[in-house]
Coordinates of C-alpha atoms in Angstrom, one line a residue:
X50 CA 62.3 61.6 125.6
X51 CA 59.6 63.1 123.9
X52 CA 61.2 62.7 120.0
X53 CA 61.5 59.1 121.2
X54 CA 57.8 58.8 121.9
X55 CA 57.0 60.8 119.3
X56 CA 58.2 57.9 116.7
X57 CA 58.3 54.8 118.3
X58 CA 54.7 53.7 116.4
X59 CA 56.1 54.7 113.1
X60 CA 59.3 53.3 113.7
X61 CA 57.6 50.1 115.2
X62 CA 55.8 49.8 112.3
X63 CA 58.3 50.2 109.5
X64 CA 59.7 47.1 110.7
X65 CA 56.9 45.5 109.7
X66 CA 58.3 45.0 106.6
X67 CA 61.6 43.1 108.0
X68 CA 61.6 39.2 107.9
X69 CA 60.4 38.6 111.5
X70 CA 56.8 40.5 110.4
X71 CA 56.4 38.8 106.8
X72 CA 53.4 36.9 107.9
X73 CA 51.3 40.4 109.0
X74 CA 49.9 41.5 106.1
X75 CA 49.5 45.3 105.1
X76 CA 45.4 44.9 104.9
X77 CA 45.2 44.0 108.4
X78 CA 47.8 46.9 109.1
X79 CA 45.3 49.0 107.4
X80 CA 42.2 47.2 108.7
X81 CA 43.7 48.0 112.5
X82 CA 44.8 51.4 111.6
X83 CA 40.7 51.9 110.3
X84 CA 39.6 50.7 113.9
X85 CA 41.6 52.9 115.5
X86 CA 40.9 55.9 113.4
X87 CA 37.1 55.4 113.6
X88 CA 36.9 54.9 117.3
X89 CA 38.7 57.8 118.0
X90 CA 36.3 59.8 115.6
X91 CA 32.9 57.9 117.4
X92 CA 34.4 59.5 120.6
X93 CA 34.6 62.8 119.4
X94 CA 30.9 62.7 117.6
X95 CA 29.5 61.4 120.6
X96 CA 31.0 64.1 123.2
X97 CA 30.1 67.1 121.3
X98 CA 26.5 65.7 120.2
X99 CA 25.9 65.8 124.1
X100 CA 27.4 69.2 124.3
X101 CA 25.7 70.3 121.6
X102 CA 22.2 68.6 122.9
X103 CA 23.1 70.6 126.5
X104 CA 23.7 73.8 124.8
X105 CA 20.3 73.8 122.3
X106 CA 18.5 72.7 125.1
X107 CA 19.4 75.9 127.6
X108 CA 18.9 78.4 124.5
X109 CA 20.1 81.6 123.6
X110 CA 23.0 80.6 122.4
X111 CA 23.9 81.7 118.7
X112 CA 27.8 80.5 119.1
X113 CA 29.2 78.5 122.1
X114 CA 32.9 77.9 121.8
X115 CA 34.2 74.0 122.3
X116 CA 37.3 73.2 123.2
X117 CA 39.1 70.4 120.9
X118 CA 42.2 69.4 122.2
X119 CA 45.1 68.1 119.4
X120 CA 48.3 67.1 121.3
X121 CA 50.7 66.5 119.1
X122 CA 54.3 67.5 118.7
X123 CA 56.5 65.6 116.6
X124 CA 55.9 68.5 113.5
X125 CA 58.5 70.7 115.5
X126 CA 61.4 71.7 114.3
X127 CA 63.1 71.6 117.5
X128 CA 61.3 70.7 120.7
X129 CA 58.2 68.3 120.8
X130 CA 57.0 69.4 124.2
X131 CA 53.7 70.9 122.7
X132 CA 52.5 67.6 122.9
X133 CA 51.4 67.7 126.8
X134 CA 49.8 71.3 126.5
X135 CA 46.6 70.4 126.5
X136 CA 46.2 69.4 129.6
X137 CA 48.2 71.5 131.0
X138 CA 45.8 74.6 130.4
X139 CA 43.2 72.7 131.1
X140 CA 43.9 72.3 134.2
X141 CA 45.2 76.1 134.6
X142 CA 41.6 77.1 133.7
X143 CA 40.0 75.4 136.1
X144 CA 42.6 75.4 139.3
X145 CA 40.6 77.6 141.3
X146 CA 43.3 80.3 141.6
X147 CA 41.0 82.5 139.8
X148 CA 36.9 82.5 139.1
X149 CA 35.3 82.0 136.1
X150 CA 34.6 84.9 134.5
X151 CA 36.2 86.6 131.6
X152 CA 37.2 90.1 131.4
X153 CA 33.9 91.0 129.4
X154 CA 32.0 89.5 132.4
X155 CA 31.1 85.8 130.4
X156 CA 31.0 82.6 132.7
X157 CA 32.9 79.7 131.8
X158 CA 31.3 77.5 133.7
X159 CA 27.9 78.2 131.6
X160 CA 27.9 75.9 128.8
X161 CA 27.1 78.3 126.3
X162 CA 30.1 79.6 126.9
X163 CA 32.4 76.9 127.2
X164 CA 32.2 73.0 126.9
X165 CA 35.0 70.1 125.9
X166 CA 34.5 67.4 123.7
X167 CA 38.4 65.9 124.6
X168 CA 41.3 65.5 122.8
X169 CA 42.1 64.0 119.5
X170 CA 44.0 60.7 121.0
X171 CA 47.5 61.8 118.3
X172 CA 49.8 59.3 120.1
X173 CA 47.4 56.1 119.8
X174 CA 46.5 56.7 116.4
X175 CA 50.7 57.1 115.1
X176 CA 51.5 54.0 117.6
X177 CA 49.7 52.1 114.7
X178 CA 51.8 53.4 112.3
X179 CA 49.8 56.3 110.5
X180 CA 51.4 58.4 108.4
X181 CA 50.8 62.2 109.2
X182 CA 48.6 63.0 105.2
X183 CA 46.0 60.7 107.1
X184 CA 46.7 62.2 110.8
X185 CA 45.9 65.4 109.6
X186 CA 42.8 64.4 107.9
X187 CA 41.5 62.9 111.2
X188 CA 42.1 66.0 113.1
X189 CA 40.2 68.0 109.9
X190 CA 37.1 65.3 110.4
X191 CA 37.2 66.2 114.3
X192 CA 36.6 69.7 114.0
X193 CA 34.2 69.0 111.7
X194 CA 32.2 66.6 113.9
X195 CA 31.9 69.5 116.2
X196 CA 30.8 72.1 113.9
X197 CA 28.3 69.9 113.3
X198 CA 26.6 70.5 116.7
X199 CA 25.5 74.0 115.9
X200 CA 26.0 76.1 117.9
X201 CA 29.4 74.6 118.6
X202 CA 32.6 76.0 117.4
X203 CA 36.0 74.9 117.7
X204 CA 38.7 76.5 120.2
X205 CA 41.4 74.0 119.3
X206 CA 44.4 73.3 122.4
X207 CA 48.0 72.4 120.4
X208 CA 49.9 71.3 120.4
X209 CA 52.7 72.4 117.3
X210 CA 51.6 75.2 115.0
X211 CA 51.5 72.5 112.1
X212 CA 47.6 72.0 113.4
X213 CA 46.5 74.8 112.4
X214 CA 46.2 73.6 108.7
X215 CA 44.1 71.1 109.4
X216 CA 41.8 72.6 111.9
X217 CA 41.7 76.1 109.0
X218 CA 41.1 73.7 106.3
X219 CA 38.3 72.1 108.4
X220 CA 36.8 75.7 109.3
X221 CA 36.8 76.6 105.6
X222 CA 35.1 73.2 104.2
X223 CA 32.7 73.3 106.8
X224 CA 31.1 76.8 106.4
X225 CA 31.7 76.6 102.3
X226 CA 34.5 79.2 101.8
X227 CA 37.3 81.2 102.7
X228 CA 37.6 83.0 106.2
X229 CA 40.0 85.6 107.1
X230 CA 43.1 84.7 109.4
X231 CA 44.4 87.0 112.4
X232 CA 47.7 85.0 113.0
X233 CA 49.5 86.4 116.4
X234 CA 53.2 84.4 116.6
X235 CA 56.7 85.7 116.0
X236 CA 57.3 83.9 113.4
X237 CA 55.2 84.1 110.3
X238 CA 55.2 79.6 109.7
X239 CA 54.7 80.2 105.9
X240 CA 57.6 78.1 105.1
X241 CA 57.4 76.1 101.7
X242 CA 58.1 73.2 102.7
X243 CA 60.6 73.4 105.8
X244 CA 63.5 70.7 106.4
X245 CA 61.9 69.2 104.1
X246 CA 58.4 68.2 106.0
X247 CA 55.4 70.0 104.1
X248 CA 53.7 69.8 107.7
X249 CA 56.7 71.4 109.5
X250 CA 54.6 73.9 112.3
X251 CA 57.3 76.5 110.1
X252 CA 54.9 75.8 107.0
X253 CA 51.4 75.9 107.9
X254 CA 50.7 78.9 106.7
X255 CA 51.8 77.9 103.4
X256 CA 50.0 75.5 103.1
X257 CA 46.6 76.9 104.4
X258 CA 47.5 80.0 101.7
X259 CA 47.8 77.0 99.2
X260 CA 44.5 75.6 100.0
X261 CA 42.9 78.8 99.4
X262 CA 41.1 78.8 102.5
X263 CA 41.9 82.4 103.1
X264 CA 41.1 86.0 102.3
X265 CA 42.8 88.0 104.2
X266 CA 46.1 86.5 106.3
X267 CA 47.3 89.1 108.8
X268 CA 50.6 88.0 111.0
X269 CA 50.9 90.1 113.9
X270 CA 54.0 89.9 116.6
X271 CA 56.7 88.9 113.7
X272 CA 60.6 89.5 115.1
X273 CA 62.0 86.2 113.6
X274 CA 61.4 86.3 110.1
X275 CA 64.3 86.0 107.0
X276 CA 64.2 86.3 103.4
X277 CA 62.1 83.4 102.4
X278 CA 59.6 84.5 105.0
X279 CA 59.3 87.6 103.8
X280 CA 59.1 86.6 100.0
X281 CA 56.2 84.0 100.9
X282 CA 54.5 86.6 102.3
X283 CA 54.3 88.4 99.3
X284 CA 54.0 85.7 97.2
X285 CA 50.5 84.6 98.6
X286 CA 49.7 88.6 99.9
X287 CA 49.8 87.9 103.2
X288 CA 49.9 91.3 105.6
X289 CA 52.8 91.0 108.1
X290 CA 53.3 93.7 111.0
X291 CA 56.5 93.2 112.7
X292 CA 57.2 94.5 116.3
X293 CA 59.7 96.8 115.4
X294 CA 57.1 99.0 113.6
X295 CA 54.1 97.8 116.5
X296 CA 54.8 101.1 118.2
X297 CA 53.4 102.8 114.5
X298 CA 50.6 99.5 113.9
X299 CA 49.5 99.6 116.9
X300 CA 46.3 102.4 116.4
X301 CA 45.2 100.2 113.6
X302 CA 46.0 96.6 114.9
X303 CA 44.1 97.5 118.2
X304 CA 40.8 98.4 116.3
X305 CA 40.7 96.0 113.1
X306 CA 37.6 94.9 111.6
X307 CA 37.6 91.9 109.8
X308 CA 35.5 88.7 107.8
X309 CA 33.2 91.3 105.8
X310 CA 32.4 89.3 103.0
X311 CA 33.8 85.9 104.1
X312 CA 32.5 83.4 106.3
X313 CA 34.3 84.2 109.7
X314 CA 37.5 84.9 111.2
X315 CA 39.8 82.4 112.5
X316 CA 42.3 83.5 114.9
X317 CA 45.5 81.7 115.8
X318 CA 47.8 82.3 118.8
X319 CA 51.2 80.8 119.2
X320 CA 51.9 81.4 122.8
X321 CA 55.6 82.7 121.6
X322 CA 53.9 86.0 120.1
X323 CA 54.2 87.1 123.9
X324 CA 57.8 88.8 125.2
X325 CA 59.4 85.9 127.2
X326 CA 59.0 88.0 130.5
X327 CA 55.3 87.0 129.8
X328 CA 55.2 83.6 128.6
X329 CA 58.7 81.7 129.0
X330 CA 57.4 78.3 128.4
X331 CA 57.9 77.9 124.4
X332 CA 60.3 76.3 122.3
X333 CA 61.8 79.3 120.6
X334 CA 61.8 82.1 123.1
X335 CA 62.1 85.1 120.3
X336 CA 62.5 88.9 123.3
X337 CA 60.8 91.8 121.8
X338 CA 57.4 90.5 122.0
X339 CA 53.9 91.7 122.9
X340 CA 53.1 92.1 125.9
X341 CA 50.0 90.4 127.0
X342 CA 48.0 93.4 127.4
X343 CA 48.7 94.1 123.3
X344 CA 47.5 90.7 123.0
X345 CA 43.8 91.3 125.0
X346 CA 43.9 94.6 123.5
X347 CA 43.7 93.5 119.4
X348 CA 41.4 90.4 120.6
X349 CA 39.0 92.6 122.8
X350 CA 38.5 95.6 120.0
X351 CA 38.5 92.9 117.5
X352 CA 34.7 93.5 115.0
X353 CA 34.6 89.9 114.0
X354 CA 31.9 87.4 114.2
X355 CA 35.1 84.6 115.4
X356 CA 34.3 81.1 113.7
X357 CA 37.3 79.3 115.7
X358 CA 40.6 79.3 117.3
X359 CA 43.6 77.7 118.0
X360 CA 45.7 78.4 120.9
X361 CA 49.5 76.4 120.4
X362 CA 53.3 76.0 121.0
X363 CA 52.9 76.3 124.6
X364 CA 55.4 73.6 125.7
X365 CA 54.9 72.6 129.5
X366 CA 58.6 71.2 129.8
X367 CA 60.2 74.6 129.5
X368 CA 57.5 76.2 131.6
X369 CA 58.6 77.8 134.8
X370 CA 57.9 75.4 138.4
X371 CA 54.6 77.5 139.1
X372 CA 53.4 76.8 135.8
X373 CA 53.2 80.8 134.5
X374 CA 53.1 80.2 131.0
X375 CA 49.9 77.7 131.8
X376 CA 48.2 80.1 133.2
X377 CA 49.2 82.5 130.2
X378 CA 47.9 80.0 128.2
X379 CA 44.4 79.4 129.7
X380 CA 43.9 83.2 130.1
X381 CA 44.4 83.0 126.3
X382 CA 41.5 80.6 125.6
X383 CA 39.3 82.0 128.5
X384 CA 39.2 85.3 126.4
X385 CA 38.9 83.7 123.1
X386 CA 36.0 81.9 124.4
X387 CA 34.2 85.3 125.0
X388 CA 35.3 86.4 121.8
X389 CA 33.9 83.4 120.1
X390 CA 30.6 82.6 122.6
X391 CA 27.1 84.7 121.8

């Protein structure tokens, strides 16, 4: 159902070129697909302007970490269910099952901690038939819009891993240069170009290497990685620990300083870089992964001044009926919030 959804608008809108459309004209395509695009920009600008204005106005806040939802799915290479995560975790965070304070004693419920401008409205804007090079500009513009509310910065809710080019690329633009990348998934998505879709979620990390929006790239929780993988990673430098050397890593990967030099750290977390025991609700389920104490571990000794997050691949469809991989999920961004927020 989902991969049904997922195309209908571009479908729909390719047979706009059949005889029974002749008389709409591709400049009022374009002039509706504008609207769209800038409404759903004006709605981001104006939520995180008023968290922004909250945040400046209580003070003390250096950082204060925003959450951006980006549901979109249809960049998978197999299921497209990442597309209704971010409410999902959402809704984990705040279900009451828990309070509202991180591990390192933060409160979420202090906006200088935590606010949410919404999501980026993905569906509505390819119902009207836009193509995914102008897609992922919009999402790059709404990150942007929120990093322009200093003190704000992006946490980002997939959602496929194929938004984390856009949402890096924003990051980088933004702050004028390249930030380092801790990238925890057990795959390393550096793809060229896979099945043929240069925004596969397998490729984004080709593509941000491309971009040169990067320093250091270090992929952490690989077990599914082949040839090409391993030669892209070489190709653009990238440093890939795999679990079955973690045992060895771990001393260094649980006290890494990084961003000296560059403008930040950017940390990514596909939700599949956890063993299955701990977060069955993904599309590939890879055994052999970290366990979510590794996880806290590497983000918790982290020296880093964090400039943004994503958390993604999280796919509610193949969660379990008490919705443990949601709260998995949101423990994730709770704990990145800390990390970011000071």
């Amino acid at each position: 159902m989902s991969r049904i959804i997922g195309k209908r608008g571009i479908h729909h809108f390719h047979r706009l070129n059949s005889a029974s459309f002749t008389t709409v004209s591709a400049s009022s395509i374009e002039k509706g697909q504008n609207r769209v695009i800038d409404a759903s920009l004006t709605l981001i600008r104006e939520r995180a302007r008023l968290k922004g204005e909250l945040v400046r106005l209580l003070g003390g806040a250096k950082a204060a970490t925003s959450l951006l939802g980006v549901p979109l799915g249809h960049n998978s290479s197999f299921l497209q269910g990442p597309a209704f995560a971010p409410p999902r975790i959402r809704e984990a965070i705040w279900c009451g099952s828990t309070n509202s304070a991180t591990e390192e004693g933060k409160d979420l419920k202090d906006p200088r901690v935590l606010t949410d401008v919404g999501d980026v409205p993905v569906q509505e804007i390819r119902d009207c038939g836009v193509d995914d090079d102008r897609l992922m500009n919009v999402i790059s513009e709404s990150v942007k819009l929120v990093m322009e509310e200093e003190p704000l910065r992006p946490l980002v809710l997939g959602g496929d891993h194929s938004i984390s080019y856009p949402v890096v690329r924003a990051v980088s633009e933004k702050l004028g240069g390249p930030v380092d990348i801790l990238h925890l998934d057990a795959h390393p998505d550096i793809y060229d170009c896979f099945e043929g879709n240069k925004y596969s979620h397998a490729s984004s990390f080709a593509r941000i290497m491309e971009g040169g929006y990067v320093r250091r790239l270090l992929q952490v929780g690989i077990r599914s990685i082949n040839q090409e993988g391993r030669e892209q990673g070489k190709r653009f430098g990238v440093e890939q620990y795999e679990m079955r050397t973690f045992s060895r890593d771990r001393p260094m990967l649980e006290n890494l300083k990084l961003g000296e030099g560059v403008k930040g750290v950017y940390i990514s977390i596909d939700v599949d870089c956890l063993d299955p025991a701990f977060a069955p609700g993904v599309s590939h389920i890879e055994p052999g992964g970290l366990s979510f104490r590794d996880v806290l571990n590497i983000l918790h000794n982290l020296q880093a001044d964090v400039v943004g997050a994503d958390v993604v691949e999280f796919n509610p469809q193949r969660d379990t009926v008490d919705g443990m991989t949601a709260m998995v999920a949101a423990k994730l961004v709770r704990e990145l919030a800390a990390k970011i927020s000071k």
